[in-house]
Tab-separated table of C-alpha atoms in Angstrom:
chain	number	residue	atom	x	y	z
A	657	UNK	CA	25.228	-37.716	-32.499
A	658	UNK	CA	27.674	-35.081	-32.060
A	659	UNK	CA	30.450	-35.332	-29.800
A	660	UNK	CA	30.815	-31.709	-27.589
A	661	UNK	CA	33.400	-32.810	-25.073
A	662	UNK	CA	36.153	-34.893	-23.743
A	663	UNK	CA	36.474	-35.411	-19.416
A	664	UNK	CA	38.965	-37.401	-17.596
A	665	UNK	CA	36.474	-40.016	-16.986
A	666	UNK	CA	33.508	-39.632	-19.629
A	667	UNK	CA	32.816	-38.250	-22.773
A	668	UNK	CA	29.648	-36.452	-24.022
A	669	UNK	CA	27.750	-36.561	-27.141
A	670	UNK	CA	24.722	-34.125	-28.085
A	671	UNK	CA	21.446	-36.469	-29.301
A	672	UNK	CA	18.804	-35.398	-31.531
A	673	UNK	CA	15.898	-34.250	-29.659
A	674	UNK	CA	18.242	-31.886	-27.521
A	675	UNK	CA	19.019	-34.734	-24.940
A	676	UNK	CA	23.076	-35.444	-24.178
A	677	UNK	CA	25.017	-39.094	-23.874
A	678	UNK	CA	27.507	-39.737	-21.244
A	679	UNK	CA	30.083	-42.304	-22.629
A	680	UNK	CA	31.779	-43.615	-19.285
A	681	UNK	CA	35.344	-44.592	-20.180
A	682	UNK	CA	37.808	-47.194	-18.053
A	683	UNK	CA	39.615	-43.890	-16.979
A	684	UNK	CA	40.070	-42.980	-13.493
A	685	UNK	CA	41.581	-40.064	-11.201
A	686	UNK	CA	44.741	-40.985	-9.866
A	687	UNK	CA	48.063	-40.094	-8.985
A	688	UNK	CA	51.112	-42.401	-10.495
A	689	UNK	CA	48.565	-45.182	-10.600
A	690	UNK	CA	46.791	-45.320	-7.336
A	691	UNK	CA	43.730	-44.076	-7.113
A	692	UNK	CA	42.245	-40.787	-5.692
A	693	UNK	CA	38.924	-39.359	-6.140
A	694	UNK	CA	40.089	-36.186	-5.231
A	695	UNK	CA	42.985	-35.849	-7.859
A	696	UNK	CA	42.714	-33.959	-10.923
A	697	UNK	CA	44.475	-36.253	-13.344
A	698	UNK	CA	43.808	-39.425	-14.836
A	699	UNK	CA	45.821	-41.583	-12.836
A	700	UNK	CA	45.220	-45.397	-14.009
A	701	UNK	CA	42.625	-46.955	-16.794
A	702	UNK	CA	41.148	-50.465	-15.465
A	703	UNK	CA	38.879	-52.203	-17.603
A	704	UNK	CA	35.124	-52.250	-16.687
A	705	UNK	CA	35.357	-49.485	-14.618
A	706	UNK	CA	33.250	-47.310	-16.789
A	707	UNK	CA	30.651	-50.008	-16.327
A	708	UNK	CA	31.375	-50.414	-13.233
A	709	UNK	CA	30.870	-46.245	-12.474
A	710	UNK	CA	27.206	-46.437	-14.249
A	711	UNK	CA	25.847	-49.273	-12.725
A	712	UNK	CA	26.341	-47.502	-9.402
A	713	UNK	CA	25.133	-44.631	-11.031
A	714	UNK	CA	22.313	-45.875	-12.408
A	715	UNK	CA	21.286	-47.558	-9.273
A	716	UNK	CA	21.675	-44.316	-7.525
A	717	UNK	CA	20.100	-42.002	-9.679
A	718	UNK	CA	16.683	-44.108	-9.561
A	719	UNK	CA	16.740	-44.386	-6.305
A	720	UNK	CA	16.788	-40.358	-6.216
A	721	UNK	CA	13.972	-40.698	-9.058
A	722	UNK	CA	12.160	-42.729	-6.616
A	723	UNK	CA	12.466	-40.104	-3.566
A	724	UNK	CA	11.576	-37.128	-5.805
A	725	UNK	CA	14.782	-36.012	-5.720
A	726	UNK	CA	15.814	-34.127	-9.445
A	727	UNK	CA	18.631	-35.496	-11.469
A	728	UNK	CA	19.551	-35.013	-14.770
A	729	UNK	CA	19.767	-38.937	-15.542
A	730	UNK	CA	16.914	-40.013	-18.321
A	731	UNK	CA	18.181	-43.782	-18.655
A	732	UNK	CA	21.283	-45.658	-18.485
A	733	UNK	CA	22.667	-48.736	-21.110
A	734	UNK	CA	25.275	-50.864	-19.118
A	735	UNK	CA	26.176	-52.933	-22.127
A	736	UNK	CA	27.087	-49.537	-23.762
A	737	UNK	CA	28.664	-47.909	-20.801
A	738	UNK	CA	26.677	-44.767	-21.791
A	739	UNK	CA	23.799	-42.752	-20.120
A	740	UNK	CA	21.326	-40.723	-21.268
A	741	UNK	CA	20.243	-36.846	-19.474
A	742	UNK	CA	18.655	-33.948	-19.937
A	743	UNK	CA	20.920	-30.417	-20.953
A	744	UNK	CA	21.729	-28.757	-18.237
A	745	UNK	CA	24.500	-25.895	-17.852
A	746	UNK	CA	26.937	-25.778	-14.693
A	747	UNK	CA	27.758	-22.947	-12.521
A	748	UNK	CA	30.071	-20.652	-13.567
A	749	UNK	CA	32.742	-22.912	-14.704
A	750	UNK	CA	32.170	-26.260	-12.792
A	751	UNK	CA	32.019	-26.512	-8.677
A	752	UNK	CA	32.294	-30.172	-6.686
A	753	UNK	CA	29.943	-29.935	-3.678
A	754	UNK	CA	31.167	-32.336	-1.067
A	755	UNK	CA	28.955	-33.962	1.926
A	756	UNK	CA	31.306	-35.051	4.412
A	757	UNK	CA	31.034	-37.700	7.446
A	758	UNK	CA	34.189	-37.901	8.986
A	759	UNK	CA	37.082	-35.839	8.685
A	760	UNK	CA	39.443	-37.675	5.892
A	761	UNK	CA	41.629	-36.435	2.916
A	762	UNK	CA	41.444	-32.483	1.660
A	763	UNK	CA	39.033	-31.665	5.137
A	764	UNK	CA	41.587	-33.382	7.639
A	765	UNK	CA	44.858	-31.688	5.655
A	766	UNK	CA	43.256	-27.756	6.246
A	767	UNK	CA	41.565	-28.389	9.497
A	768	UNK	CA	43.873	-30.741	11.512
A	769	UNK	CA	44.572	-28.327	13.963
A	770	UNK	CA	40.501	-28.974	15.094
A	771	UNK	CA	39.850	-32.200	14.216
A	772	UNK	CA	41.559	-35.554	14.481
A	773	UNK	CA	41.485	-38.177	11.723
A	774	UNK	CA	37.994	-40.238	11.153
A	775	UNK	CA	36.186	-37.887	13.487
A	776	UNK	CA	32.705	-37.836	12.638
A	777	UNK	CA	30.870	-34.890	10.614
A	778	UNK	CA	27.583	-34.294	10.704
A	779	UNK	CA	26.569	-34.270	6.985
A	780	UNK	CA	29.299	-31.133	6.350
A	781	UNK	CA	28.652	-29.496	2.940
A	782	UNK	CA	31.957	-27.537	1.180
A	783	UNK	CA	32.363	-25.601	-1.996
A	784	UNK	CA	35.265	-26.321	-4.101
A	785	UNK	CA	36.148	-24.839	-7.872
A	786	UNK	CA	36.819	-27.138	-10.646
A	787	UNK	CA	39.708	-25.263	-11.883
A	788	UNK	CA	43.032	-28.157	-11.811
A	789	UNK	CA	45.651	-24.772	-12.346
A	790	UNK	CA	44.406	-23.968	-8.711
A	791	UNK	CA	44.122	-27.203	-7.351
A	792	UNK	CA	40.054	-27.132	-7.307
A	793	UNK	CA	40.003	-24.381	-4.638
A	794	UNK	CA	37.815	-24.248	-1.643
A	795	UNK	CA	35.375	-21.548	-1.909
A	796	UNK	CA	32.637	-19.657	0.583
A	797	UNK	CA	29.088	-18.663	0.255
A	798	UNK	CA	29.924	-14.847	-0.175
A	799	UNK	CA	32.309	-15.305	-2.477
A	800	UNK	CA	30.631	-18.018	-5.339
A	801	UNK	CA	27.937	-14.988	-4.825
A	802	UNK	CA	30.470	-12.116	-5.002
A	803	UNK	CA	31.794	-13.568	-8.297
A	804	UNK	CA	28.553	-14.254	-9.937
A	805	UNK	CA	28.850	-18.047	-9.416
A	806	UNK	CA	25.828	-18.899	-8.182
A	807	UNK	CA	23.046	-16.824	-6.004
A	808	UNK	CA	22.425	-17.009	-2.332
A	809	UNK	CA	19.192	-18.837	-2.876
A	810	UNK	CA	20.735	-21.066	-5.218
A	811	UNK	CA	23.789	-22.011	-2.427
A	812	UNK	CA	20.734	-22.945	-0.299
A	813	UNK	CA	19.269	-25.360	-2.103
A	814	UNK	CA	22.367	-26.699	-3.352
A	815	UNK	CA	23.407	-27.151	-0.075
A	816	UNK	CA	20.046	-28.826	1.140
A	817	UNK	CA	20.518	-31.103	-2.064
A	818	UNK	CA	23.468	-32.058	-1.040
A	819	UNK	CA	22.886	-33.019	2.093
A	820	UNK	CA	19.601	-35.067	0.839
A	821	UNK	CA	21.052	-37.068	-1.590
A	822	UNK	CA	24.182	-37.614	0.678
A	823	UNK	CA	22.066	-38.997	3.718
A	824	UNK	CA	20.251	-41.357	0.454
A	825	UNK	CA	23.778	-42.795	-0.630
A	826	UNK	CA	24.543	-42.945	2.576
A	827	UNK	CA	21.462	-45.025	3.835
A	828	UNK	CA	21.744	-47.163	0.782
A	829	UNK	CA	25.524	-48.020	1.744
A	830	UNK	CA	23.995	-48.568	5.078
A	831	UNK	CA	22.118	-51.680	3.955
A	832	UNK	CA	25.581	-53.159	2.909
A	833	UNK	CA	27.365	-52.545	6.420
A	834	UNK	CA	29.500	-49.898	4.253
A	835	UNK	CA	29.913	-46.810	5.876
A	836	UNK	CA	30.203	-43.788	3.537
A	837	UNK	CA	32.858	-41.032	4.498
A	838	UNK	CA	32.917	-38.693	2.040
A	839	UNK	CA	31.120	-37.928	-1.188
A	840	UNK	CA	31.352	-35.287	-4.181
A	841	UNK	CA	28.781	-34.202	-6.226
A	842	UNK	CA	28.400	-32.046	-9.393
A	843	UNK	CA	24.998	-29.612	-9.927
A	844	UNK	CA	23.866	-27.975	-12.579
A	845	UNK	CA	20.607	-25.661	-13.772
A	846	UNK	CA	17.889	-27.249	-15.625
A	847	UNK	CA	15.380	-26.331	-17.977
A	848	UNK	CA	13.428	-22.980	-18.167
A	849	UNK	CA	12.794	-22.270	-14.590
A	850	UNK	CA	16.774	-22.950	-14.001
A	851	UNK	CA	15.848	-25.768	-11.970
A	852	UNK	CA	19.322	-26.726	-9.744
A	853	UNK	CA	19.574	-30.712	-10.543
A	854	UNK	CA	22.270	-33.488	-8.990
A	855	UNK	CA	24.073	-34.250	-12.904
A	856	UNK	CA	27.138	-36.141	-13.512
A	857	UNK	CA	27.547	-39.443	-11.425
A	858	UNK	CA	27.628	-40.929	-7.877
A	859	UNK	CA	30.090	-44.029	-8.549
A	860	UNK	CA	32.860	-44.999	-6.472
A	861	UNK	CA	35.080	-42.527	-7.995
A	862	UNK	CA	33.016	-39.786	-6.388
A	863	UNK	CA	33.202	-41.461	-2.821
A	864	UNK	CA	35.095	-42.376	-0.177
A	865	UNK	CA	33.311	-45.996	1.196
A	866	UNK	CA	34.584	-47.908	4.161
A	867	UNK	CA	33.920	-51.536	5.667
A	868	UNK	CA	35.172	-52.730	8.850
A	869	UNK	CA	37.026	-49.470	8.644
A	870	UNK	CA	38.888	-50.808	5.794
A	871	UNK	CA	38.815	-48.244	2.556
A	872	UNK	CA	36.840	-50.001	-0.855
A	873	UNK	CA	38.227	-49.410	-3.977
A	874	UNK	CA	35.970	-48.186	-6.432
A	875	UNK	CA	35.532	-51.174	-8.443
A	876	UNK	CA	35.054	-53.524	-5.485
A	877	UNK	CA	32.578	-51.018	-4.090
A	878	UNK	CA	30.572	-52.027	-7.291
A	879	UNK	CA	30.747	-55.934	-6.589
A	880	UNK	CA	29.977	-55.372	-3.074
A	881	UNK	CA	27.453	-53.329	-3.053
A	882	UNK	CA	25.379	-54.022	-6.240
B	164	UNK	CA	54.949	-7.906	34.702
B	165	UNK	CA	55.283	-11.573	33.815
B	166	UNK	CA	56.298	-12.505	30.492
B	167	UNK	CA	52.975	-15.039	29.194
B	168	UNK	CA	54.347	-14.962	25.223
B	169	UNK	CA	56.563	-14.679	22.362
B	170	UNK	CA	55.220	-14.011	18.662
B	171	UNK	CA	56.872	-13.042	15.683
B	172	UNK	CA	56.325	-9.539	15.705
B	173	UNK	CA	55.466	-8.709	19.555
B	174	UNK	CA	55.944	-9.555	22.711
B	175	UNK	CA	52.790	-10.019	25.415
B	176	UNK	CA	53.037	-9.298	29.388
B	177	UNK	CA	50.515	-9.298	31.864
B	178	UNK	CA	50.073	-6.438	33.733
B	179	UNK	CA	49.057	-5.795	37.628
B	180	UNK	CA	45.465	-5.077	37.539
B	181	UNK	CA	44.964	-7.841	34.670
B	182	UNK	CA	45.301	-5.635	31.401
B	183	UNK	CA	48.362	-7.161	29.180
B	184	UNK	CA	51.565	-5.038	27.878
B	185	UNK	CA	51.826	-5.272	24.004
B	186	UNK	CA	55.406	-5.161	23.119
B	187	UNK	CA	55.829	-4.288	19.536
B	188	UNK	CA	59.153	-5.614	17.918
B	189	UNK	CA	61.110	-4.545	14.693
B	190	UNK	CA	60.571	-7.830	13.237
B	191	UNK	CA	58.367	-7.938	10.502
B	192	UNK	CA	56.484	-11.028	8.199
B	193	UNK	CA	58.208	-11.825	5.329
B	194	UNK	CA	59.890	-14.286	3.350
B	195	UNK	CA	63.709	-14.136	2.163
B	196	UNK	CA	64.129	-10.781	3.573
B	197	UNK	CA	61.200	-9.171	1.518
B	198	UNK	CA	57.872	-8.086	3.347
B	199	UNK	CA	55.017	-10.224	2.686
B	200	UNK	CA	51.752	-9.256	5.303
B	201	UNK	CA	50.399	-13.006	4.630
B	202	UNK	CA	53.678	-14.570	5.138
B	203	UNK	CA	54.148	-16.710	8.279
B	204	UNK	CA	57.574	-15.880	9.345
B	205	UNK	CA	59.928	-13.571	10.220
B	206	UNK	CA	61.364	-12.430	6.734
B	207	UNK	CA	63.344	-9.063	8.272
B	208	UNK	CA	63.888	-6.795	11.663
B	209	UNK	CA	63.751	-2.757	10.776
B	210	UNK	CA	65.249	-0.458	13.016
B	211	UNK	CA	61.760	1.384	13.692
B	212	UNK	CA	59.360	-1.031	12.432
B	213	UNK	CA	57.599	-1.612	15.932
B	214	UNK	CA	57.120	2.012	16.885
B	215	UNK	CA	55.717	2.747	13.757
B	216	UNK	CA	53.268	-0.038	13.376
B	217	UNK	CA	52.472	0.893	17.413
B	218	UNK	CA	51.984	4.588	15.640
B	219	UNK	CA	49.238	3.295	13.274
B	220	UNK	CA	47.846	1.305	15.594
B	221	UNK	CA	47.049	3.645	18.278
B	222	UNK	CA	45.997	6.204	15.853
B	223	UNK	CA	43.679	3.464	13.992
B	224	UNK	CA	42.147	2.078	17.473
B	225	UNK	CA	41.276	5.461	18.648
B	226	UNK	CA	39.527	6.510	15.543
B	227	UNK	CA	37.340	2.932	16.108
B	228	UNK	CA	36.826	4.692	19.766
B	229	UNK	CA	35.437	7.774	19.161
B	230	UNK	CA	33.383	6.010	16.367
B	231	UNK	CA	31.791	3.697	19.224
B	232	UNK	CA	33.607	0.206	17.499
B	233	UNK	CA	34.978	-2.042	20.243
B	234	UNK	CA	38.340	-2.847	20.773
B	235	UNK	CA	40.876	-3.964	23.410
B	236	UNK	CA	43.280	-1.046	23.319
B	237	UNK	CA	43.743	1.184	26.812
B	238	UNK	CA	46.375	3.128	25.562
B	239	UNK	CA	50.016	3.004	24.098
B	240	UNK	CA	53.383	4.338	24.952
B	241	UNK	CA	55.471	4.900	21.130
B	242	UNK	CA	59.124	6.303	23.334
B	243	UNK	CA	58.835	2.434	24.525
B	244	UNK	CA	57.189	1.005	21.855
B	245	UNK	CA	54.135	-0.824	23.890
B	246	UNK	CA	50.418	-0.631	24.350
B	247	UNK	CA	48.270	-1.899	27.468
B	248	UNK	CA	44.823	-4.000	26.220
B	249	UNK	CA	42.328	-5.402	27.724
B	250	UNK	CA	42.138	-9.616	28.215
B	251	UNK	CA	40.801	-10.807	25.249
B	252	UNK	CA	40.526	-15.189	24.370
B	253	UNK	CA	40.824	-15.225	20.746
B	254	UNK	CA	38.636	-17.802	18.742
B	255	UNK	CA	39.851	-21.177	18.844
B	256	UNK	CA	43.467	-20.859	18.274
B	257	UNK	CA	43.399	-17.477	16.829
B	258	UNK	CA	41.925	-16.267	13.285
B	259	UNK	CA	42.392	-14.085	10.842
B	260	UNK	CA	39.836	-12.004	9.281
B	261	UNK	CA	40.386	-10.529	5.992
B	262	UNK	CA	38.872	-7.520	3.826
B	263	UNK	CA	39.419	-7.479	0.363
B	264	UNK	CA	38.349	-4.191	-1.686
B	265	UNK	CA	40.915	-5.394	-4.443
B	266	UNK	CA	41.462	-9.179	-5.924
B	267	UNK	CA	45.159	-9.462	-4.963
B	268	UNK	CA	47.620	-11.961	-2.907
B	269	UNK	CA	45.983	-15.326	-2.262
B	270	UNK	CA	42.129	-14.057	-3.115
B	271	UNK	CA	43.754	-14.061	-6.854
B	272	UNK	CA	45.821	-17.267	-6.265
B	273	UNK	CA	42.333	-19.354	-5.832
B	274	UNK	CA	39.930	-17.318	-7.370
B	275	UNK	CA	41.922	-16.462	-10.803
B	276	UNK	CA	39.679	-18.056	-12.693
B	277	UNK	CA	36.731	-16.059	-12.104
B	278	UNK	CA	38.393	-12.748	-11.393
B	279	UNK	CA	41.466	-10.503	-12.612
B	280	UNK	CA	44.234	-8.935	-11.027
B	281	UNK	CA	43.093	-5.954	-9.397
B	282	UNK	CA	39.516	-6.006	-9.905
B	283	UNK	CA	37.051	-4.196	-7.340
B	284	UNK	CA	36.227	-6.175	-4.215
B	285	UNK	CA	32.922	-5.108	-2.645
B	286	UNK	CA	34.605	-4.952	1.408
B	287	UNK	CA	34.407	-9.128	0.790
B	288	UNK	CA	34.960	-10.993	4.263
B	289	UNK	CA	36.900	-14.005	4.461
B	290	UNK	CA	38.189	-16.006	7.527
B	291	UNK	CA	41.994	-18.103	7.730
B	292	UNK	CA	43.037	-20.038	10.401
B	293	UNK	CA	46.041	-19.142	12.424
B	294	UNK	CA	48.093	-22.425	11.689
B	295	UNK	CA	51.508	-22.239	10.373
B	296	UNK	CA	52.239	-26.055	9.681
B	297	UNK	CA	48.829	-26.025	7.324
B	298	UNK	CA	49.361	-22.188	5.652
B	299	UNK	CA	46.833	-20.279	7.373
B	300	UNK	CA	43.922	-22.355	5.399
B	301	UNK	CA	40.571	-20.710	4.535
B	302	UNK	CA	37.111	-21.835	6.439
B	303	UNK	CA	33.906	-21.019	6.016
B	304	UNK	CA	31.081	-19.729	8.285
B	305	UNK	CA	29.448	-23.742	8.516
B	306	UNK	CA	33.116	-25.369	9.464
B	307	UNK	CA	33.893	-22.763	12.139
B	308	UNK	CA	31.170	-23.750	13.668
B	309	UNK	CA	31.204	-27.046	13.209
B	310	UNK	CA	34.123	-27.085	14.667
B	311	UNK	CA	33.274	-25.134	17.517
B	312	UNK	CA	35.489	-22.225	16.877
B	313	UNK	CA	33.103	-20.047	16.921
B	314	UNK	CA	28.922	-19.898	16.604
B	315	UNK	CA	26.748	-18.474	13.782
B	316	UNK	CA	25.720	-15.447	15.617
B	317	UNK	CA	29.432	-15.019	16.572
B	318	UNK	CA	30.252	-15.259	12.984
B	319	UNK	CA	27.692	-12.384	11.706
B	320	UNK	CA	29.097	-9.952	14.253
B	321	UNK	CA	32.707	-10.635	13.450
B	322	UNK	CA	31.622	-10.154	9.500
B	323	UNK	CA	30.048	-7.073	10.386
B	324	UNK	CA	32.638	-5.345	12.563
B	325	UNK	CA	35.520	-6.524	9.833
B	326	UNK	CA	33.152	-4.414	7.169
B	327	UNK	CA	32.551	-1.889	9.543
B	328	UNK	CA	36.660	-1.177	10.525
B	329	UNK	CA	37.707	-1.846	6.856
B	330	UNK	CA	35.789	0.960	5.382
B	331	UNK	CA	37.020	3.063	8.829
B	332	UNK	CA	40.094	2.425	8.037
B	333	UNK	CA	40.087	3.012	4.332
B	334	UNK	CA	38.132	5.917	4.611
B	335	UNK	CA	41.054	7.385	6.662
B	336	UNK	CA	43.515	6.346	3.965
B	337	UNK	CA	41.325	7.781	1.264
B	338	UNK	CA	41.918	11.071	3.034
B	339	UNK	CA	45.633	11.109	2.189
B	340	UNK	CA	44.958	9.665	-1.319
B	341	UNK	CA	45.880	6.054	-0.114
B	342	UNK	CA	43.839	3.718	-1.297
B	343	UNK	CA	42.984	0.065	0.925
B	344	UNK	CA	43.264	-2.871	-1.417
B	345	UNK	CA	42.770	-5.408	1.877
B	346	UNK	CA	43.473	-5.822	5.617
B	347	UNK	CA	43.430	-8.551	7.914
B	348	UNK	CA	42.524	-7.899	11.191
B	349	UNK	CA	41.825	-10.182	14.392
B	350	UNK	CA	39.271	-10.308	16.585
B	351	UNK	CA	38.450	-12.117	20.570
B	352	UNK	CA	36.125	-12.306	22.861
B	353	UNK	CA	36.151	-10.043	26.225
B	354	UNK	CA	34.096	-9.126	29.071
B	355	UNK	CA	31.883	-11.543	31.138
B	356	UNK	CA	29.420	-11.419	28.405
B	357	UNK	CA	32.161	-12.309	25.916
B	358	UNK	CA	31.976	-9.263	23.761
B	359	UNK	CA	33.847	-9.562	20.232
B	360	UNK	CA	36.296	-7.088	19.987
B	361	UNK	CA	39.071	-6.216	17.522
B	362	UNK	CA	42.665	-6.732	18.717
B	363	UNK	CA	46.040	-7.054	17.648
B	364	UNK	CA	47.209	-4.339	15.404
B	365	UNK	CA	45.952	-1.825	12.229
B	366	UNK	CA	49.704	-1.295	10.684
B	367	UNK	CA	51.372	-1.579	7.794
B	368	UNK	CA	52.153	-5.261	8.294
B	369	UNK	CA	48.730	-6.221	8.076
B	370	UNK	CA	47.093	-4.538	4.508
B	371	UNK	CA	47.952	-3.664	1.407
B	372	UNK	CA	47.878	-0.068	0.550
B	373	UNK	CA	48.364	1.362	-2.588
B	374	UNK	CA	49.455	5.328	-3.819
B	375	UNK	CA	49.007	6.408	-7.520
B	376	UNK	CA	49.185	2.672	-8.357
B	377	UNK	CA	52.231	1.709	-6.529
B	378	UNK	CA	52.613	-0.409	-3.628
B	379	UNK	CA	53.649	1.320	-0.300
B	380	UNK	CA	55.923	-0.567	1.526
B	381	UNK	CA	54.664	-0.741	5.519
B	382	UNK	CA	57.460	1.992	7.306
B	383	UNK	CA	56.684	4.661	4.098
B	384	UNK	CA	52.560	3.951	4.688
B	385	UNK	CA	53.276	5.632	8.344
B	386	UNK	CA	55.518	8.270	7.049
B	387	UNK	CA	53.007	8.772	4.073
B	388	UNK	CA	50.262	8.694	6.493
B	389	UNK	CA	50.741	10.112	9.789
């Protein structure tokens, strides 16, 4: 097992066979402590939240399995905090896709002057480059194709993903009475035929989850939903 | 002639008859007393500055006229430094609609990590909004309409007229060996049947234009050019 890379929040091994390990680790994004799923640095470690992250995770990504929907996941050990998935190379240099429902955090600081706070969206899908120098820019159709990011057929069905697997979570929540905001998710191509696949993880780090309008931290999202 | 607004480089009247009476000022955008086009305040005031962005502007607009492209200009008066338009509503609270044929100024800022200073820019169309207090922020085609700035049909004709008048315009500078590197431009609606048209200005204070390599400062680019 060969280790190929250290994240903020996991890192990956290469397995024989060609397959890759996710190790989850207890890290989260934060700034000076308090959590924010938007930040770009590790901002507080908490035990069991790497656990925490992949049983969401796993949860999630068989549900997708279930709906036909592709992943990257293969299979997921909790006691190990580690996941299994098939190779699969980003776009360009990493893009977040958010799937927004109501206008909170990085949406309601650029477009205040249209929309008030906690307005609802209708499943809006946004573009943003991982890149922390430039604060994970927001970035258009025309120009991920301009720079050779990704194609215009490929922004389609990465937007169409998105909005599939963000109506799932959001159903899923549903059955909980939690109401999902906002949620970020990574893609990546797949295979020989470049397949475009949900990869990374859909944990309460990548969310914003609500109940009774309150905000649920990550970790309590876990023990309340699961 | 009743006085309807104030902005930071001209003055608006209405007119008898319902045109409107642009009054170009001396003031231009800038920070700290240095020019800046994207900047959103008042950095200097030229002696000059207003009749020769009016100079541009009116040769600029009827260039777009004999070429058939819509805009609100009438006509313009340089001894007194105005020009009569038609009414136009701008979208939402006003946008701003740039052409990049060089990655410079804030197109670098975001996108540095896929693209270097400088490099060629295929007439790329991006939109800002017009909001001080959040920095003029980016939006994309899906959020504009979202938020019901403007529709999806709305949004291919504005892309396509901001193509069409960038290459008019740097076509015309290419003539006096000026070369475009990008231009912002702004656009409203006019007419009963809500026509998009291009108003504002084509000046100095809204592109940046380049000679032999070197920047040309906004009162030169009219001496240079006219």
């Amino acid at each position: 097992m060969k280790h190929i890379y250290t994240g903020k929040t996991k890192d990956v091994y290469e397995l024989e066979g060609g397959n890759y390990l996710l190790q989850f680790k207890d890290d989260v994004t934060g700034v000076d402590g308090v959590f924010d799923p938007g930040a770009n640095t590790v901002g507080l470690s908490i035990e069991g939240a790497g656990r925490a992250g992949l049983k969401l995770t796993k949860y999630f990504f068989e549900v997708l399995k279930e709906k036909g929907i592709p992943t990257h996941y293969v299979d997921a050990d909790i006691e190990k905090a580690t996941m299994t998935v098939k190779p699969a190379e980003v776009f360009g240099k990493g893009l977040e896709v958010i799937c927004r429902y109501r206008a909170v955090g990085s949406f309601l600081r650029r477009y205040g002057l249209y929309a008030e706070e906690g307005q609802a969206l209708d499943a809006f899908v946004e573009v943003t480059l991982k890149d922390d120098e430039r604060e994970d820019p927001p970035i258009s159709e025309d120009a991920l194709d301009m720079l050779g990011v990704l194609t215009k057929d490929e922004y389609k069905v990465l937007k169409e993903l998105t909005k599939q697997i963000g109506n799932v979570v959001k159903e899923e929540l549903a059955k909980k009475d939690i109401e999902l905001y906002d949620i970020k998710f990574e893609f990546g191509r797949t295979g020989l035929d470049k397949q475009i696949v949900l990869i990374d993880e859909i944990s309460g780090g990548n969310m914003r989850a609500y109940k009774d309008g309150k905000y649920i931290e990550p970790l309590v999202l876990e023990k309340l939903f699961l």
